[in-house]
PDB file of C-alpha atoms and ligand atoms in Angstrom:
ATOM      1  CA  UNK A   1    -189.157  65.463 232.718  1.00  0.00           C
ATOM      2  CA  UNK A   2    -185.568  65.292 232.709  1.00  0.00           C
ATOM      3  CA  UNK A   3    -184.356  63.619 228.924  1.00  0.00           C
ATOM      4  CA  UNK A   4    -183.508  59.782 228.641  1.00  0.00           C
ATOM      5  CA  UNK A   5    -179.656  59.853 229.323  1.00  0.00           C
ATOM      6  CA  UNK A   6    -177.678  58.023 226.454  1.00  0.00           C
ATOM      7  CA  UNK A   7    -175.018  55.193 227.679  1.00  0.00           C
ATOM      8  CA  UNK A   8    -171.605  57.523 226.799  1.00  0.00           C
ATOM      9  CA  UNK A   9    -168.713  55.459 226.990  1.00  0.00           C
ATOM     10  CA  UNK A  10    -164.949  57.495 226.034  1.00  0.00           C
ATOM     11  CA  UNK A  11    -162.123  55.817 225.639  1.00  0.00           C
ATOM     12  CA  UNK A  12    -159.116  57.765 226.736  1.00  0.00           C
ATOM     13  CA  UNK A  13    -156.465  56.306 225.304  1.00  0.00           C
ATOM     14  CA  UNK A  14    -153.792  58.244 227.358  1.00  0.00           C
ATOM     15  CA  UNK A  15    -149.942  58.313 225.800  1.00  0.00           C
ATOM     16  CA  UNK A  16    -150.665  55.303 223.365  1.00  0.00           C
ATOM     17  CA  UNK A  17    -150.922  54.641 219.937  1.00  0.00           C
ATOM     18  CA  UNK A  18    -148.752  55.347 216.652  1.00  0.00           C
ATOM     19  CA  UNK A  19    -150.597  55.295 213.121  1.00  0.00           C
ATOM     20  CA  UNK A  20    -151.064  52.171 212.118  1.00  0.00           C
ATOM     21  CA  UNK A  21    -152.527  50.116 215.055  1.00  0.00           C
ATOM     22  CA  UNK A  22    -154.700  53.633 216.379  1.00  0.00           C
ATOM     23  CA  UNK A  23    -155.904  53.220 212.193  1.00  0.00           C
ATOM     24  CA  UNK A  24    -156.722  49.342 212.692  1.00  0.00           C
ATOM     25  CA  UNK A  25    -158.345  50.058 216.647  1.00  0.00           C
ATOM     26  CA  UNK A  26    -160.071  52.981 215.241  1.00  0.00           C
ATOM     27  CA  UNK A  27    -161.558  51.122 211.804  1.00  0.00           C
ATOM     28  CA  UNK A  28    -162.767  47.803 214.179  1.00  0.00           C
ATOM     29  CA  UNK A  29    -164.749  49.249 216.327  1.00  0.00           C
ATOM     30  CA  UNK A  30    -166.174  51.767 212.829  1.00  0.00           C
ATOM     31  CA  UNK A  31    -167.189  48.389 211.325  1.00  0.00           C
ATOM     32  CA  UNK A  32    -168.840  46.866 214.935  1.00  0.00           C
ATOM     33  CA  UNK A  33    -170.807  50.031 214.950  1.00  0.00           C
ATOM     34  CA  UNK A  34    -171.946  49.756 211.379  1.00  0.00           C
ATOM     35  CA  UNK A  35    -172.640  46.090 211.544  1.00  0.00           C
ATOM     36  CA  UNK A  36    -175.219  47.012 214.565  1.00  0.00           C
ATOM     37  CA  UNK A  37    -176.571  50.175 212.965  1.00  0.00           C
ATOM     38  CA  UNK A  38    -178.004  52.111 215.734  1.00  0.00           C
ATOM     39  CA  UNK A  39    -176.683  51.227 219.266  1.00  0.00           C
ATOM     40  CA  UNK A  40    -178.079  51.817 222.260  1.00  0.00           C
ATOM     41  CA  UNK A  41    -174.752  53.649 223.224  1.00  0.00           C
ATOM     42  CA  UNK A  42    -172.457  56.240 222.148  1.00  0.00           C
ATOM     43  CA  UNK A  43    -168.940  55.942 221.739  1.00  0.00           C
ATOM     44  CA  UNK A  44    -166.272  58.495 221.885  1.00  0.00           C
ATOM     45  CA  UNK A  45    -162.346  57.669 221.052  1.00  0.00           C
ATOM     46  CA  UNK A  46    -160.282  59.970 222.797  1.00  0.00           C
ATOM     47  CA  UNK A  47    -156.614  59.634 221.094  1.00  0.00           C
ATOM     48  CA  UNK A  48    -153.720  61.498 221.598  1.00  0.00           C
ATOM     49  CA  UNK A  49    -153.503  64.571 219.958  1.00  0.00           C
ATOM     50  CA  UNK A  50    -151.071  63.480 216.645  1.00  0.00           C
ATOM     51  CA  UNK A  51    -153.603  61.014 216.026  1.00  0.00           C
ATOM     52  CA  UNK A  52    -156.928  62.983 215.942  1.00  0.00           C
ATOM     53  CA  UNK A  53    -156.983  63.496 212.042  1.00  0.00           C
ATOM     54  CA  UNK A  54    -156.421  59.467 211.368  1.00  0.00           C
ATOM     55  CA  UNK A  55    -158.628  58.240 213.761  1.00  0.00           C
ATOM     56  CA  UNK A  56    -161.537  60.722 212.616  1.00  0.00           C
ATOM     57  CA  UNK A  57    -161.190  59.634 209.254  1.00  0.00           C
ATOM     58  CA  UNK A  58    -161.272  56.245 209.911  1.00  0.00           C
ATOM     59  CA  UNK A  59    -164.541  56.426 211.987  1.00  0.00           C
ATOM     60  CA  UNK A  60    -166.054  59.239 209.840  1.00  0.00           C
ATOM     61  CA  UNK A  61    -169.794  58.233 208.763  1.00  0.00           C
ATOM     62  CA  UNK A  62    -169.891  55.766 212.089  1.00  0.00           C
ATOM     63  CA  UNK A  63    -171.456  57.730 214.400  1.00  0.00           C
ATOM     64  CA  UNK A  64    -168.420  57.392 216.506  1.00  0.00           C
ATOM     65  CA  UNK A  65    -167.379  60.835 217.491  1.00  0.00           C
ATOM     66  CA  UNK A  66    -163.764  61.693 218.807  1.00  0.00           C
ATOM     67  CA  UNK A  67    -162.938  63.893 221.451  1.00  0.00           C
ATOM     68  CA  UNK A  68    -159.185  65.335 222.673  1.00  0.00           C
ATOM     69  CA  UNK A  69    -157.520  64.887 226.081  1.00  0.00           C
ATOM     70  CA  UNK A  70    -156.637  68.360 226.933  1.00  0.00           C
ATOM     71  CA  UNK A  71    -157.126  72.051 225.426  1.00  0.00           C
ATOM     72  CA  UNK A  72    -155.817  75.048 226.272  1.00  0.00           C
ATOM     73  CA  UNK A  73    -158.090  77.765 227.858  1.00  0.00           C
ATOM     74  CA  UNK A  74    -157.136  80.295 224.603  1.00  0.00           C
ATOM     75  CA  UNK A  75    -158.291  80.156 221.202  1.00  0.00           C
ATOM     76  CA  UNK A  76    -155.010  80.813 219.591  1.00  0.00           C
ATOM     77  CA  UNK A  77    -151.793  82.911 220.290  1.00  0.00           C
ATOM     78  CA  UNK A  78    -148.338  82.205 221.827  1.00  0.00           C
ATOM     79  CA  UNK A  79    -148.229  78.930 223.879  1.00  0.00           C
ATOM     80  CA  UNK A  80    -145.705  76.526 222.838  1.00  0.00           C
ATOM     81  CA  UNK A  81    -147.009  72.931 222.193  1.00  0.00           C
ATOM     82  CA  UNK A  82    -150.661  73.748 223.255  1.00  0.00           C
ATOM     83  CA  UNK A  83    -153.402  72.753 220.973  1.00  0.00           C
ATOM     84  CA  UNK A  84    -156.890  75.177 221.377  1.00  0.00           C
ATOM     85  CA  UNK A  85    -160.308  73.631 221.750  1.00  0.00           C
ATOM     86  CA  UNK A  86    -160.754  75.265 217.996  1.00  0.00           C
ATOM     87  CA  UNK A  87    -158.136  73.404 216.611  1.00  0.00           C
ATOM     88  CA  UNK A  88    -159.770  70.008 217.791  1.00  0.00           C
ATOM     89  CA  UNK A  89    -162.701  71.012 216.529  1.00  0.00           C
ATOM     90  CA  UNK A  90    -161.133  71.776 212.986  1.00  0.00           C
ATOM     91  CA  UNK A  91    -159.778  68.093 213.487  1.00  0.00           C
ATOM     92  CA  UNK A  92    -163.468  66.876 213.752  1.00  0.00           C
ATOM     93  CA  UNK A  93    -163.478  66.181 217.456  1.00  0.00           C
ATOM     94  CA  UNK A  94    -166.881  66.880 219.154  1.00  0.00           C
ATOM     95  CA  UNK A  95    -165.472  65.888 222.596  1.00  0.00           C
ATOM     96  CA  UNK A  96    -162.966  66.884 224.574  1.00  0.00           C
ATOM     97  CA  UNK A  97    -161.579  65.578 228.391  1.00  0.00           C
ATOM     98  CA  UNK A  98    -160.292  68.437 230.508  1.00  0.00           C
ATOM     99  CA  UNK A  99    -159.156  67.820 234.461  1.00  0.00           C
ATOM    100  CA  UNK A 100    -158.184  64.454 234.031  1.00  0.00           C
ATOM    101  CA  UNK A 101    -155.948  63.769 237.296  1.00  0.00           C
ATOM    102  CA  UNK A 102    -153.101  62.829 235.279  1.00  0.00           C
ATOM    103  CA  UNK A 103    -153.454  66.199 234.052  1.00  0.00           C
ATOM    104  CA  UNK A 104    -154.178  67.553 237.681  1.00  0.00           C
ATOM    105  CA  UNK A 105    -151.094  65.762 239.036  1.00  0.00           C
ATOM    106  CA  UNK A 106    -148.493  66.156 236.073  1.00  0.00           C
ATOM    107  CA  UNK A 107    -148.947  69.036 235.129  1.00  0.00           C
ATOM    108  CA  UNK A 108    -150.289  71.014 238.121  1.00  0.00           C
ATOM    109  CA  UNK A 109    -153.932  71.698 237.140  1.00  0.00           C
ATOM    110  CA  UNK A 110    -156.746  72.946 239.439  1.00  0.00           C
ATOM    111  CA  UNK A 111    -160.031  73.613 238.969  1.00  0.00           C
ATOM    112  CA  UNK A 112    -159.607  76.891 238.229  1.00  0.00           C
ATOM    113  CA  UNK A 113    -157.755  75.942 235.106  1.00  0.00           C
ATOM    114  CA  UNK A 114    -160.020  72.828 234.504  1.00  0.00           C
ATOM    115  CA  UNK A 115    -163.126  75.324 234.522  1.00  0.00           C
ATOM    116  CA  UNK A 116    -161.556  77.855 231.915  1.00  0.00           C
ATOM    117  CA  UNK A 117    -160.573  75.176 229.768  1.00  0.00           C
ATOM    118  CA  UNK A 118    -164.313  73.351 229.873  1.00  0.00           C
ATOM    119  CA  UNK A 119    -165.569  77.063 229.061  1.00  0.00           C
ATOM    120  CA  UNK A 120    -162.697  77.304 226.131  1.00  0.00           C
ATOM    121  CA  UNK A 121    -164.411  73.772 224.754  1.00  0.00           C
ATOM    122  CA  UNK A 122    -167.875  74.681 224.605  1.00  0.00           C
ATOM    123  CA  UNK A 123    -167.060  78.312 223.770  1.00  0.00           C
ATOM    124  CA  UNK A 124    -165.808  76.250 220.460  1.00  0.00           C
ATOM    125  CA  UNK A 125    -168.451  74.032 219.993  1.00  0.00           C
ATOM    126  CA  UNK A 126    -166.912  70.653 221.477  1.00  0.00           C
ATOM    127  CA  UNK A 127    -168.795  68.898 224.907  1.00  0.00           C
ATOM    128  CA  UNK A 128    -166.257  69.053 227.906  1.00  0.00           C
ATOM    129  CA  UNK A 129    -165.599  65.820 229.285  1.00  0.00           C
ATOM    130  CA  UNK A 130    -164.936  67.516 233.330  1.00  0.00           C
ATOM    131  CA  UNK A 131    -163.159  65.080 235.587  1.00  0.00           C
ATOM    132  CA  UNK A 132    -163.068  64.299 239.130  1.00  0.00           C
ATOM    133  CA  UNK A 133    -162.313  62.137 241.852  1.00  0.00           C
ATOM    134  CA  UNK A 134    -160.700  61.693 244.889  1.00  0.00           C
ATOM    135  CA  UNK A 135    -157.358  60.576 245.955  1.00  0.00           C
ATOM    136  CA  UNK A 136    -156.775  57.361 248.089  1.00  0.00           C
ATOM    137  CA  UNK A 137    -156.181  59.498 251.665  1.00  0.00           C
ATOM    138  CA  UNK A 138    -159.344  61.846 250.956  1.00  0.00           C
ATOM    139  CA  UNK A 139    -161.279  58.349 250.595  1.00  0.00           C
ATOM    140  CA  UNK A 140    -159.546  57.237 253.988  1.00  0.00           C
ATOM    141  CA  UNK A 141    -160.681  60.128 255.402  1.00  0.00           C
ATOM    142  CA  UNK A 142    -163.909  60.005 254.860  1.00  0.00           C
ATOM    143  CA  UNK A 143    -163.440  63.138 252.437  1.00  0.00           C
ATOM    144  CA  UNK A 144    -164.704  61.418 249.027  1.00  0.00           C
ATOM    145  CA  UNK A 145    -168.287  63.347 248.853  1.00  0.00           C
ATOM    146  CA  UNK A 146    -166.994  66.486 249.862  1.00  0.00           C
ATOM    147  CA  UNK A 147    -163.806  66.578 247.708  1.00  0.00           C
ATOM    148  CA  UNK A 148    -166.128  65.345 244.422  1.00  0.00           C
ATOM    149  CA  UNK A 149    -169.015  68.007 245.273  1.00  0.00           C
ATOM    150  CA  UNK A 150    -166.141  70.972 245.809  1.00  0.00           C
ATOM    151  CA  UNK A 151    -164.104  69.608 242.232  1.00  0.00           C
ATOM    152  CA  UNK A 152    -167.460  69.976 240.435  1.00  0.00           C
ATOM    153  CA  UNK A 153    -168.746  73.457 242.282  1.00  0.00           C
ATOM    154  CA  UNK A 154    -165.031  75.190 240.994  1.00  0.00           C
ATOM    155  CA  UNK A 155    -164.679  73.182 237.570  1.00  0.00           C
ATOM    156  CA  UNK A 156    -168.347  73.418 236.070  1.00  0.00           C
ATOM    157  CA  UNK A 157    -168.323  75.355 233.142  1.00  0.00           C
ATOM    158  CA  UNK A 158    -170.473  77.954 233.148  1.00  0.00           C
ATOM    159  CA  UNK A 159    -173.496  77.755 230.929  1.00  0.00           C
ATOM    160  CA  UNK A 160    -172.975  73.585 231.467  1.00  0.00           C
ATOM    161  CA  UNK A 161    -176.212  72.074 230.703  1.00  0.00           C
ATOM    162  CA  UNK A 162    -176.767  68.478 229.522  1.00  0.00           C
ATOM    163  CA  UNK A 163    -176.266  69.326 226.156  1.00  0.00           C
ATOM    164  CA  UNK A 164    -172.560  70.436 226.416  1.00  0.00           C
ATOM    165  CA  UNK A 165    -171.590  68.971 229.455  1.00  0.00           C
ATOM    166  CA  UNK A 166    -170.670  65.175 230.687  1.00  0.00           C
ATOM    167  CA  UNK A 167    -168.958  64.608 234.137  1.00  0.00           C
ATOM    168  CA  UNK A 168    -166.648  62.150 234.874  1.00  0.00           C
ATOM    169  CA  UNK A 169    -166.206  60.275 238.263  1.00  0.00           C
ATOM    170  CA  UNK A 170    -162.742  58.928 238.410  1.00  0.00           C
ATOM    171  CA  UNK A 171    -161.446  57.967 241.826  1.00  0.00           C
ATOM    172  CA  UNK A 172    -157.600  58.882 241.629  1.00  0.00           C
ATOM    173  CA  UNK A 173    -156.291  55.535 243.349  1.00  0.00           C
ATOM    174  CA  UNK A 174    -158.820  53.402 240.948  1.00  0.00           C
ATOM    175  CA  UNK A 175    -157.209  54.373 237.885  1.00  0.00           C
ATOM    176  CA  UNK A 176    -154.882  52.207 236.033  1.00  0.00           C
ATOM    177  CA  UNK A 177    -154.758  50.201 239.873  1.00  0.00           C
ATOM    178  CA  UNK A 178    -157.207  47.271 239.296  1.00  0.00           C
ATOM    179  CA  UNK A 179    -159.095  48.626 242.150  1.00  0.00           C
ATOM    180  CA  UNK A 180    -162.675  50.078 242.127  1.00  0.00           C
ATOM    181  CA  UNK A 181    -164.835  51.083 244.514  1.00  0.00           C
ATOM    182  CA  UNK A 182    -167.946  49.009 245.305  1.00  0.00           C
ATOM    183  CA  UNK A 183    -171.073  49.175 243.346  1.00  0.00           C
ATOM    184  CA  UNK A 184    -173.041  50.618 246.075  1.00  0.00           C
ATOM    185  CA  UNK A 185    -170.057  53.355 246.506  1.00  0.00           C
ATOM    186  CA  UNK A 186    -170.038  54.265 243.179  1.00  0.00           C
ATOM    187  CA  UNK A 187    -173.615  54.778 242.834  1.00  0.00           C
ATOM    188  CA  UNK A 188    -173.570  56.908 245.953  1.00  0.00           C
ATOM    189  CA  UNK A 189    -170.658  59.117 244.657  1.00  0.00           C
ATOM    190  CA  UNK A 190    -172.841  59.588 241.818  1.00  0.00           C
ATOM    191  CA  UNK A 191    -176.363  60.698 242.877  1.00  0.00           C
ATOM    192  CA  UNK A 192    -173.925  62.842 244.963  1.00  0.00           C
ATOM    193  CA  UNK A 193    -172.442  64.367 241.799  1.00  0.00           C
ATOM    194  CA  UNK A 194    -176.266  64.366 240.442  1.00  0.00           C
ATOM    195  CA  UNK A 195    -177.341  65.862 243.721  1.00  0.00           C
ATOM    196  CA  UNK A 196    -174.932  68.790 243.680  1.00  0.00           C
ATOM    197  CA  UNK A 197    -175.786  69.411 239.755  1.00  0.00           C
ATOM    198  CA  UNK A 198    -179.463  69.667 240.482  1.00  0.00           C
ATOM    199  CA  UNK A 199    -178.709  72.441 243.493  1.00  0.00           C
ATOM    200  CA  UNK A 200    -177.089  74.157 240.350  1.00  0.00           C
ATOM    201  CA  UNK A 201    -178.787  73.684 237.415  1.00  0.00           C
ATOM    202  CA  UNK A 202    -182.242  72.106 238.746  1.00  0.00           C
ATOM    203  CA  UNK A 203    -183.596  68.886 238.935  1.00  0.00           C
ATOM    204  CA  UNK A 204    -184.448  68.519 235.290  1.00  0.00           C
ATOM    205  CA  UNK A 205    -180.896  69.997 233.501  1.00  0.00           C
ATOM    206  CA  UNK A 206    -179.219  67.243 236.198  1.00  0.00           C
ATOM    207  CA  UNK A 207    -181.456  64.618 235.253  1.00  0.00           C
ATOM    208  CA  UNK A 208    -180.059  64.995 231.848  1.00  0.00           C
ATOM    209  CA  UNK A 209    -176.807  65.441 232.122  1.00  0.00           C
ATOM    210  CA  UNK A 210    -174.420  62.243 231.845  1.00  0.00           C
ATOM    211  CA  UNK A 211    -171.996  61.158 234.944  1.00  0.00           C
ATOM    212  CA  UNK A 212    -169.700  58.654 233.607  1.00  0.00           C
ATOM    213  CA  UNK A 213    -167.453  56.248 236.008  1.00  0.00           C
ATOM    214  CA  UNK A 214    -164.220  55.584 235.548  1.00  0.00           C
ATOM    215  CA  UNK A 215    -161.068  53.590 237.026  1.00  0.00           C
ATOM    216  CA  UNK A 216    -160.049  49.811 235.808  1.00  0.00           C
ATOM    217  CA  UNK A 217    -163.280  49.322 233.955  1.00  0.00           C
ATOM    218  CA  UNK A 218    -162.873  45.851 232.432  1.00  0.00           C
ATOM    219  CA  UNK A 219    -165.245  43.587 230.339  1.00  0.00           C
ATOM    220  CA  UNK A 220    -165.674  41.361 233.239  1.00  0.00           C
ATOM    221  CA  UNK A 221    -166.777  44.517 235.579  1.00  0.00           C
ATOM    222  CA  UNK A 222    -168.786  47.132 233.354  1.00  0.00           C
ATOM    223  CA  UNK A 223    -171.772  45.314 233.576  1.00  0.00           C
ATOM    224  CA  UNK A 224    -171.936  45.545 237.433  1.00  0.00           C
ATOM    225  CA  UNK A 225    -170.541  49.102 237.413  1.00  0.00           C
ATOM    226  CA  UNK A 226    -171.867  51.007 234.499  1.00  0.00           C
ATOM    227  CA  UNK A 227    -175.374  49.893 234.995  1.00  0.00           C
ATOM    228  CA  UNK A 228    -176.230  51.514 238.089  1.00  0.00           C
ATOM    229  CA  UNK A 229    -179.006  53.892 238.344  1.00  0.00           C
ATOM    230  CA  UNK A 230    -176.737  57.213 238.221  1.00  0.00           C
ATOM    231  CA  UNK A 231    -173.343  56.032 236.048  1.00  0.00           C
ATOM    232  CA  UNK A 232    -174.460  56.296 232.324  1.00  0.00           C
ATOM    233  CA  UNK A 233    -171.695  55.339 230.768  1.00  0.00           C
ATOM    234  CA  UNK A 234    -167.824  54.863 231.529  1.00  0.00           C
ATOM    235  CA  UNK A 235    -164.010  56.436 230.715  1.00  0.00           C
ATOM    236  CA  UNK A 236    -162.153  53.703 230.035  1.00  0.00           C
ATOM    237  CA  UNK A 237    -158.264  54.428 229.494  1.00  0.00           C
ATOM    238  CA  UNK A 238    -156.661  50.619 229.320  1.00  0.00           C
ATOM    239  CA  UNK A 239    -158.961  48.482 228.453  1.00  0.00           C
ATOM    240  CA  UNK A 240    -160.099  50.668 225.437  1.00  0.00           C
ATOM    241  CA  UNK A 241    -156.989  49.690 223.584  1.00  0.00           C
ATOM    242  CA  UNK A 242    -158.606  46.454 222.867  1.00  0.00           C
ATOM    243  CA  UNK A 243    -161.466  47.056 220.009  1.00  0.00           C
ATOM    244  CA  UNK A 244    -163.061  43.285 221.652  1.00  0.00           C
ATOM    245  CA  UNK A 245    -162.868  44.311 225.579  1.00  0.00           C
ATOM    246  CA  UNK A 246    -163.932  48.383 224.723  1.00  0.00           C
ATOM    247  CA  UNK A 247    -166.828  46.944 222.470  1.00  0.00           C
ATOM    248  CA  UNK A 248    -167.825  44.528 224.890  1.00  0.00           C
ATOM    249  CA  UNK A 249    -167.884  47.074 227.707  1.00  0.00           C
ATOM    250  CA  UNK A 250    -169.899  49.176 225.587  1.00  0.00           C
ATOM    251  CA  UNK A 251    -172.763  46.758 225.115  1.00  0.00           C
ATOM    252  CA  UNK A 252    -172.585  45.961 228.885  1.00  0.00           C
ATOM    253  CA  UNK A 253    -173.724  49.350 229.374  1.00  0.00           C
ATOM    254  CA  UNK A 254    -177.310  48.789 228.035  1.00  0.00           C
TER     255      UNK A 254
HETATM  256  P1  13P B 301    -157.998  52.804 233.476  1.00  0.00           P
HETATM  257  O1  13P B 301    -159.276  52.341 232.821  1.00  0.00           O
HETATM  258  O2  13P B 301    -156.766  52.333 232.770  1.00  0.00           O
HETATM  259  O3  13P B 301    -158.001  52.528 234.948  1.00  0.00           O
HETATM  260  O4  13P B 301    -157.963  54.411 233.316  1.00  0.00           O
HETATM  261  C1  13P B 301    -159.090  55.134 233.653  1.00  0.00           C
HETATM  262  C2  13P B 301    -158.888  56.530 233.202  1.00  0.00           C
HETATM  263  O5  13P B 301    -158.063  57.254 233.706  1.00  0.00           O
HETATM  264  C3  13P B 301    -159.712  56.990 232.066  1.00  0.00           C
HETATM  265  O6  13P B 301    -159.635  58.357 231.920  1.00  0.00           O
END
């Protein structure tokens, strides 16, 4: 039987956030999670990388675990302005998002690279967040389940397994656009995704492992989107710089 898949939702907070207001986003949402006790979900804050330390501390004891955006494939050594999937985990992060397109399309990144930096993160201990997603001419042309299926064959860590591993479904021309795909397209991308993971890992690692959507989630929309049978959970960039509209898009997950 494969295990009951927790709601995950991440919020990647992107380029955003100095000290005081990441402190005050980071300390709400501490204090919503303590006032429930035990939800039904599990939230990640992914902040930049300067602000790892202060948001960890303010959400330490939560539950709330924080994750990175990036790491570098190598532990250590001589790469100017990288940070290592150890050194987030010395920060207290448990998470970490690698192959996020922004990453894909500013700075060049293929799955190759996305793949070595998911095995850097669980080689230190931290779950790899692995994007995907297609752009808006591969959906045009009808390429959307074969670009997905050959992003996740290339970028899968090996030794992914539910326990390390959550996959992230982020159509390229959804994010940060007010556009999403359709329920019914989303949950096909995703059994898809769940499909192809199965072929790999079998039925009951795949059944386990959690495929998050993401691309303008919104309060008004994560109950329609994040509740289909496949999406267990969402990455939420914009809207989770709003403790209310992240916390309400949390509990419309369950
Ligand atoms: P938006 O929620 O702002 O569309 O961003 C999604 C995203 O890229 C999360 O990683």
């Amino acid at each position: 039987m494969p295990a009951p898949r927790r709601p995950l939702i991440a919020g990647n907070w992107k380029m955003n956030g100095l000290g005081a207001e990441a402190e005050a986003l980071a300390t709400d949402l501490a204090r919503r999670t303590w006032a429930v006790g035990a939800p039904a979900f599990e939230l990640v804050l992914c902040p930049p990388f300067t602000l790892v330390a202060r948001v960890a501390a303010a959400v330490a004891g939560s539950g709330i675990a924080v994750g990175g955006q990036d790491c570098h494939t190598e532990e250590k050594g001589a790469h100017t302005g990288d940070v290592s999937a150890a050194m987030l985990a010395d920060l207290g992060c448990s998470f970490v998002i690698v192959g996020h397109s922004e990453r894909r399309a500013d700075h060049g990144e293929d799955d190759t690279l996305v793949k070595a930096k998911a095995e850097a993160a669980l080689a230190a201990g931290l779950r790899a967040i692995v994007c995907i997603g297609e752009t808006e001419a591969e959906r045009h042309g009808g390429r959307t389940l074969a670009t997905v299926a050959g992003q996740l064959d290339a970028s899968l860590p090996v030794g992914a397994g539910a326990a390390n591993t959550v996959v992230a479904y982020e159509p390229v021309w959804a994010i940060g656009s007010g556009l999403t795909p359709s329920a019914e397209e989303i949950q096909e991308v995703h059994a898809h995704i769940r499909g192809e993971l199965a072929k790999r890992l079998g039925t009951d690692e795949a059944g386990g492992i959690r495929i998050l959507y993401g691309g303008s989630v919104k309060p008004e929309n994560a109950a329609a989107l994040l509740t289909l049978a496949d999406v267990d959970g969402g990455l939420i960039g914009g809207a989770s710089l709003d403790a209310g509209g992240f916390w309400s898009i949390a509990e419309s997950c369950v």
